[in-house]
XYZ file of C-alpha atoms in Angstrom:
359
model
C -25.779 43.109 16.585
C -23.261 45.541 16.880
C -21.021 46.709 14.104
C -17.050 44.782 13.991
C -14.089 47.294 15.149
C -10.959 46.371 16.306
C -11.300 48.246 19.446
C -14.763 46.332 20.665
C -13.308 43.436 19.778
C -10.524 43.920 22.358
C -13.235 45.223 24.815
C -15.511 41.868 24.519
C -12.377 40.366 24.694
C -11.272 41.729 27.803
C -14.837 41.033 29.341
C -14.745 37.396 28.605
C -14.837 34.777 31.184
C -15.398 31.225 31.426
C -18.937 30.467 31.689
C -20.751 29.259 28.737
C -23.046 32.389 28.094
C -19.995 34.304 28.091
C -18.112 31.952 25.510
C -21.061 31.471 22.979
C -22.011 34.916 22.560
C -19.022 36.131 22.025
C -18.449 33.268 19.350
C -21.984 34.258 17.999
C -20.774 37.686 17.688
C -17.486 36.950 16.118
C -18.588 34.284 13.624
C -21.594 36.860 12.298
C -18.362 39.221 11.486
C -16.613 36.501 9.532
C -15.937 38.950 6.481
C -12.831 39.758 9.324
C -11.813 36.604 10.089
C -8.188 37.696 9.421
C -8.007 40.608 11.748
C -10.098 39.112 14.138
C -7.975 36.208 14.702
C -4.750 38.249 14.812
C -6.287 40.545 17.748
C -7.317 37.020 19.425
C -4.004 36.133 19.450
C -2.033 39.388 20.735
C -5.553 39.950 23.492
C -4.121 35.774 24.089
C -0.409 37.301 24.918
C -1.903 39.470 27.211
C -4.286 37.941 29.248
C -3.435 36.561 32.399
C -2.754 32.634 33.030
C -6.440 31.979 34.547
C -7.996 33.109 31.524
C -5.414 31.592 28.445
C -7.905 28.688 28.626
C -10.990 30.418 27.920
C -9.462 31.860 25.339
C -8.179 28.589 23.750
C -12.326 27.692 24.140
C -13.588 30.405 22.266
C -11.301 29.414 19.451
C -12.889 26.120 19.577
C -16.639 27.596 19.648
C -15.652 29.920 16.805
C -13.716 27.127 14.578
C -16.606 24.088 15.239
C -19.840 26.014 14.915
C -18.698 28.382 11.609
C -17.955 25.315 9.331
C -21.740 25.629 8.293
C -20.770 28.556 6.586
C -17.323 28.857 5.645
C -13.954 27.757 6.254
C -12.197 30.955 7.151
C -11.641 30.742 11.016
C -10.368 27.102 10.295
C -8.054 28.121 8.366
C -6.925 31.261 10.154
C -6.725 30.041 13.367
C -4.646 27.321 12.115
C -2.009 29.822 11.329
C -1.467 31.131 15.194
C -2.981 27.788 16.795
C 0.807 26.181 16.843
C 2.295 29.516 18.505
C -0.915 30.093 20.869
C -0.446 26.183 22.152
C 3.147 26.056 23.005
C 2.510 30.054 24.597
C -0.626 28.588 26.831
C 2.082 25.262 27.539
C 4.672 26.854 28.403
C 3.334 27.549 32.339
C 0.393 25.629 31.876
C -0.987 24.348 35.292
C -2.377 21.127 35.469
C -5.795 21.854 34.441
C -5.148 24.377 31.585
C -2.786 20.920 30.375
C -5.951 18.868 30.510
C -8.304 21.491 28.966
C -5.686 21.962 25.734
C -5.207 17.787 25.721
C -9.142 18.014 25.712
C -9.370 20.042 22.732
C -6.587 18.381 20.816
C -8.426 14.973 21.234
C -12.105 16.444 20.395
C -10.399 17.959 17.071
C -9.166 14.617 16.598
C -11.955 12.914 16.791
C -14.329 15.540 14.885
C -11.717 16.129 11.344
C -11.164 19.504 12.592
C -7.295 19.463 11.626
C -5.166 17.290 9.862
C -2.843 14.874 12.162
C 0.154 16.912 11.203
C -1.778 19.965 12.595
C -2.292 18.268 15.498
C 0.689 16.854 16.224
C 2.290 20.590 15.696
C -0.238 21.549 18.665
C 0.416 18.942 20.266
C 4.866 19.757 20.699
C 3.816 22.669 22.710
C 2.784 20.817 25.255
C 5.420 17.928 25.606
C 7.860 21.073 25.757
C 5.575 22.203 29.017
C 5.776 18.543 30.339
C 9.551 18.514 29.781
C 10.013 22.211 31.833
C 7.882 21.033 34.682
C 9.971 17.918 35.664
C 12.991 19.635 35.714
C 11.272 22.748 37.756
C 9.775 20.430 40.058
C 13.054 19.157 40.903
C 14.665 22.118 41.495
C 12.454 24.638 43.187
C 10.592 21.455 45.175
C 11.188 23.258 48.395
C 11.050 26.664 47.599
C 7.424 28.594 49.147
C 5.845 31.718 47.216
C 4.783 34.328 49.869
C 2.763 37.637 48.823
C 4.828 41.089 48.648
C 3.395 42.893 51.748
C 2.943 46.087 49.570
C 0.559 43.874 47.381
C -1.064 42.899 50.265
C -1.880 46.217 51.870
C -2.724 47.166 48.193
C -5.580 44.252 48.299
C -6.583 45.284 51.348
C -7.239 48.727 51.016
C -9.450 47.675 47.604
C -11.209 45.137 49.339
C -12.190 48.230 52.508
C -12.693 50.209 49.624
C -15.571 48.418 48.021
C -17.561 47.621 51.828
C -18.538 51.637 51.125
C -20.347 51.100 48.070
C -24.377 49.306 48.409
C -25.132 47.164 45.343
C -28.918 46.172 45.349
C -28.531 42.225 45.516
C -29.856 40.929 42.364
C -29.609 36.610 42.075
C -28.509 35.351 39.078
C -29.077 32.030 38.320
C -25.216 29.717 37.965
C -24.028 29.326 34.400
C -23.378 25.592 33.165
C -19.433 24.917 32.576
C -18.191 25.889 29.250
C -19.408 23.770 25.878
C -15.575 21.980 26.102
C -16.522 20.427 29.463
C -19.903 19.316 28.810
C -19.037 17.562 26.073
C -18.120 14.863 28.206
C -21.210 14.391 29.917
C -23.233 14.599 26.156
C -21.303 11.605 24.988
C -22.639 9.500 27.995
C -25.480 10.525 27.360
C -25.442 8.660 24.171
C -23.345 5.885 25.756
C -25.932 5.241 28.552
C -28.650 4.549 25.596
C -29.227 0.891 25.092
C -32.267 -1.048 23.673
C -34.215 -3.510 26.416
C -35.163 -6.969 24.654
C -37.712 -7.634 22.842
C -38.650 -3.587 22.218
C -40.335 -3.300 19.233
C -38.491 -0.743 16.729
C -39.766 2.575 16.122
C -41.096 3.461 12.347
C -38.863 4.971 10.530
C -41.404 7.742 9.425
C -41.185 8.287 12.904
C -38.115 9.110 13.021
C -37.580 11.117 9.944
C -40.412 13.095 11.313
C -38.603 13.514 14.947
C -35.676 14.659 13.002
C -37.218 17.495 11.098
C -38.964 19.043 14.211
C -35.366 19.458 15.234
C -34.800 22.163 13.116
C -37.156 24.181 14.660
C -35.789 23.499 18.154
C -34.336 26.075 20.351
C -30.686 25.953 19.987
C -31.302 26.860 16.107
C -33.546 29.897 17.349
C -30.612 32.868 16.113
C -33.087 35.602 17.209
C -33.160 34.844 20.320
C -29.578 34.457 20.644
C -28.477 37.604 19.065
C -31.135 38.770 21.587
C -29.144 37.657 24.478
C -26.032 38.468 22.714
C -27.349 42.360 22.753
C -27.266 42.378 26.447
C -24.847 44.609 28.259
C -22.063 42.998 29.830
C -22.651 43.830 33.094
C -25.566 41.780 32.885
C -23.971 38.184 32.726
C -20.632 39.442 34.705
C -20.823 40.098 38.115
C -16.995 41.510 38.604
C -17.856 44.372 36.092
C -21.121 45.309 39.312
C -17.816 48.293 40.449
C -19.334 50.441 37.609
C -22.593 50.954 39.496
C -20.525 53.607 41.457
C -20.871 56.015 38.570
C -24.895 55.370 37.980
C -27.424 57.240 39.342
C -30.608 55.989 41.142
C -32.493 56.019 37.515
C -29.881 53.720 36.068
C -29.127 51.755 38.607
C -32.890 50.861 38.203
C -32.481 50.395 34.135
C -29.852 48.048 35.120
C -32.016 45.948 37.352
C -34.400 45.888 35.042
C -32.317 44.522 32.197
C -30.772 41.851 34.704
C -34.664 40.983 35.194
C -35.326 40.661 31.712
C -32.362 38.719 30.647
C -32.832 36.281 33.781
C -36.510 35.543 32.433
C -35.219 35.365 28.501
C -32.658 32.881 29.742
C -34.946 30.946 32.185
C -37.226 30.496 29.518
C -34.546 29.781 26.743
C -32.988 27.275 29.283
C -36.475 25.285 29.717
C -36.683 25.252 25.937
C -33.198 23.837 25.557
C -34.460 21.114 28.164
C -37.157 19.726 26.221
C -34.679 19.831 23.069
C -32.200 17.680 25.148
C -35.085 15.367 26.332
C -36.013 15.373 22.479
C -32.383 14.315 21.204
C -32.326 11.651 23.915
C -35.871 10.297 23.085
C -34.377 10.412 18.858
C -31.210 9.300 19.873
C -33.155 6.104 22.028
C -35.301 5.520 18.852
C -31.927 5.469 16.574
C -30.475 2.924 18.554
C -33.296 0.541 18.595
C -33.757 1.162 15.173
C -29.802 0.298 14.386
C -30.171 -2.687 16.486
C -33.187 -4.291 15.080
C -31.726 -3.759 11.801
C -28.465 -5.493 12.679
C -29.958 -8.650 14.762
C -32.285 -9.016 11.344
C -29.593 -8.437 9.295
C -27.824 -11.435 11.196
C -30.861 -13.458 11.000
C -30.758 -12.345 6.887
C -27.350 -14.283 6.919
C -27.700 -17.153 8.403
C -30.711 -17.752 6.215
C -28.935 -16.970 3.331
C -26.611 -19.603 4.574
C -28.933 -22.214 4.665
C -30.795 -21.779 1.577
C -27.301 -21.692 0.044
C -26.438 -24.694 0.769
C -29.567 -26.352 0.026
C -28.759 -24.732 -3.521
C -25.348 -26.763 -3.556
C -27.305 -29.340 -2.270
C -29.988 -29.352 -5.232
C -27.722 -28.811 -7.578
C -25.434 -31.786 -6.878
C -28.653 -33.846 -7.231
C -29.200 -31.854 -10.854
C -25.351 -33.162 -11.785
C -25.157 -36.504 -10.759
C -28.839 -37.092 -12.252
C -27.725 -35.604 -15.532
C -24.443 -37.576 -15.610
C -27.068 -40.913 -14.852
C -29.291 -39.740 -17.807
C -26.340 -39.424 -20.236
C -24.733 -43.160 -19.075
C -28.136 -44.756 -20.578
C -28.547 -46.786 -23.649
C -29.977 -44.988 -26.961
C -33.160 -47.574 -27.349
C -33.500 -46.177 -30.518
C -30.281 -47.373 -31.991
C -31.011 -51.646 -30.698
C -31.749 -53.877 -33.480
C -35.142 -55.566 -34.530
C -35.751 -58.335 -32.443
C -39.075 -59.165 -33.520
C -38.496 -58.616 -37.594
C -39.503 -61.740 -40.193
C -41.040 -63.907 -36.776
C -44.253 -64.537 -35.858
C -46.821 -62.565 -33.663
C -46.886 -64.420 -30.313
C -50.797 -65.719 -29.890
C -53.343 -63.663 -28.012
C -55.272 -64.979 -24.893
C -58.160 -65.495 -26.846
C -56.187 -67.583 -29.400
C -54.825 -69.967 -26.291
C -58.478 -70.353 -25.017
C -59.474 -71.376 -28.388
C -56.822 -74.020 -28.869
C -57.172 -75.449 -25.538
C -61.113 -76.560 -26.597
């Protein structure tokens, strides 16, 4: 991994787009050079001032990559980002379309929900964009029929680029879509695990089992750093087609190396990709065993307390029986203390005796 400087952080920076490859290794990168965390945040922020609307959101994602996946090892970006975070919202509000507004809401509610920041963070976030709702109404009411046309001279201007580039031949090379940035999928993760549910009468998995499942996960492919610094090593004209204009100033030779590096990355990828698969059909299969596991627990739990129920009051029961029998036992007459019925009188005769009178 390369060495930090200022200068190639502004240079990955200003390569940066909104796929997920692009997002994560650039967060891989910056969280290895953590020692910075200072400088690397302030050069976030002014690269933030500069970039153009389409890309303020990506930016406001890597800050989330960075801040969520470094609190393993250290609390530095949290705390440095929170510095600029209340600036950087209300700058990325201010002429926020409508789906930068739902991106930044997005990532508001996910820090929310996750402990990231405190509420009073949040809610300083958060004024940047009521300020944004606020300007829109009242923009929307008074430039509702105005129309935005193109300057001409901008338009010949994208013309003659877009003549321009029909003279250079780029060998096609096919590069296989990116998923959407981590922020967006999180969405579809969560019903995931909302679309898990235990069918009747399933018999829950042994908790060995699972503790077992578990532990294999730490071998699985998304903790695999080598072969993400790996992909992190490629050159950025791998994984970003727009930056293909540079291929003007190769030769035959390295326009070759290139193709060759695209090739290797699309087969690292392609088989990182099918690894990841069979981690995410993993997690489900865990996350299917948890919830039956939970379940049975709770139904026999249930079952736990409505026995204890009974047997409780069979105990109240019993020992009502114990009282009242012990109050019975202590209303009874001392024998011991009647008097001598039978003293100074005579023995009453025996059977034989009677039979002996009688002849």
């Amino acid at each position: 991994m390369t060495s930090f400087s200022e200068s190639a952080l502004e240079q990955k920076l200003s390569e940066l787009n909104n796929s997920q490859q692009s997002i994560q290794t650039l967060s891989l990168w910056v969280i290895h050079h953590r020692k910075h965390s200072k400088v690397i945040v302030n050069v976030w922020y002014k690269e933030l001032l500069k970039a153009k609307p389409s890309r303020k959101l990506t930016f406001m994602y890597l800050a989330n990559d960075v801040i969520q996946n470094s609190k393993k090892k250290g609390p530095e970006y949290t705390k440095e980002f929170a510095v600029v975070l209340g600036k950087a919202f209300q700058y990325v509000g201010k002429n926020a379309d409508d789906r930068t507004e739902q991106g930044l809401t997005r990532l508001l509610n996910v820090w929310k929900e996750r402990g990231v920041y405190s509420s009073t963070q949040l809610e300083n976030f958060r004024s940047g964009l009521r300020k944004r709702s606020l300007n829109s109404a009242v923009s929307n009411n008074d430039n509702s029929s105005v129309g935005i046309k193109e300057h001409p001279s901008l338009a010949k201007k994208h013309k003659k680029r877009h003549h321009h580039h029909h003279d250079i031949k780029v060998p096609k090379i096919v590069v296989p879509s990116p998923p959407p940035a981590s922020i967006e999928q999180e969405p579809a993760k969560e019903a995931i695990l909302e679309t898990v549910q235990r069918s009747p009468g399933r018999v829950p998995p042994d908790p060995d089992a699972i503790v077992k499942a578990i532990l294999e996960l730490e071998n699985s492919a998304s903790s695999d750093a080598a072969v993400r610094e790996k992909i992190a090593s490629f050159p950025p004209e791998v994984s970003d087609i727009s930056l293909l204009d540079r291929i003007r100033g190769f030769d035959k030779e390295a326009g070759a190396k290139l193709v060759q590096q695209v090739n290797e990355a699309s087969a690292l990828l392609a088989e990182y990709n099918g690894r990841l698969g069979v981690e995410l059909e993993e997690r489900q299969q865990i996350a299917k065993m948890l919830s039956d596991f939970i379940t049975v627990q709770k139904e026999q739990l249930a079952q736990n307390a409505l026995k204890l129920e009974e047997y409780q009051q069979k105990l109240q029961k019993v020992n009502q029986v114990r009282n009242e029998l012990k109050s019975h036992i202590q209303n009874l007459p001392d024998l011991t203390l009647l008097p001598d019925v039978t003293g100074g009188l005579a023995p009453l005769p025996s059977a034989g005796d009677l039979f002996s009178l009688a002849q």
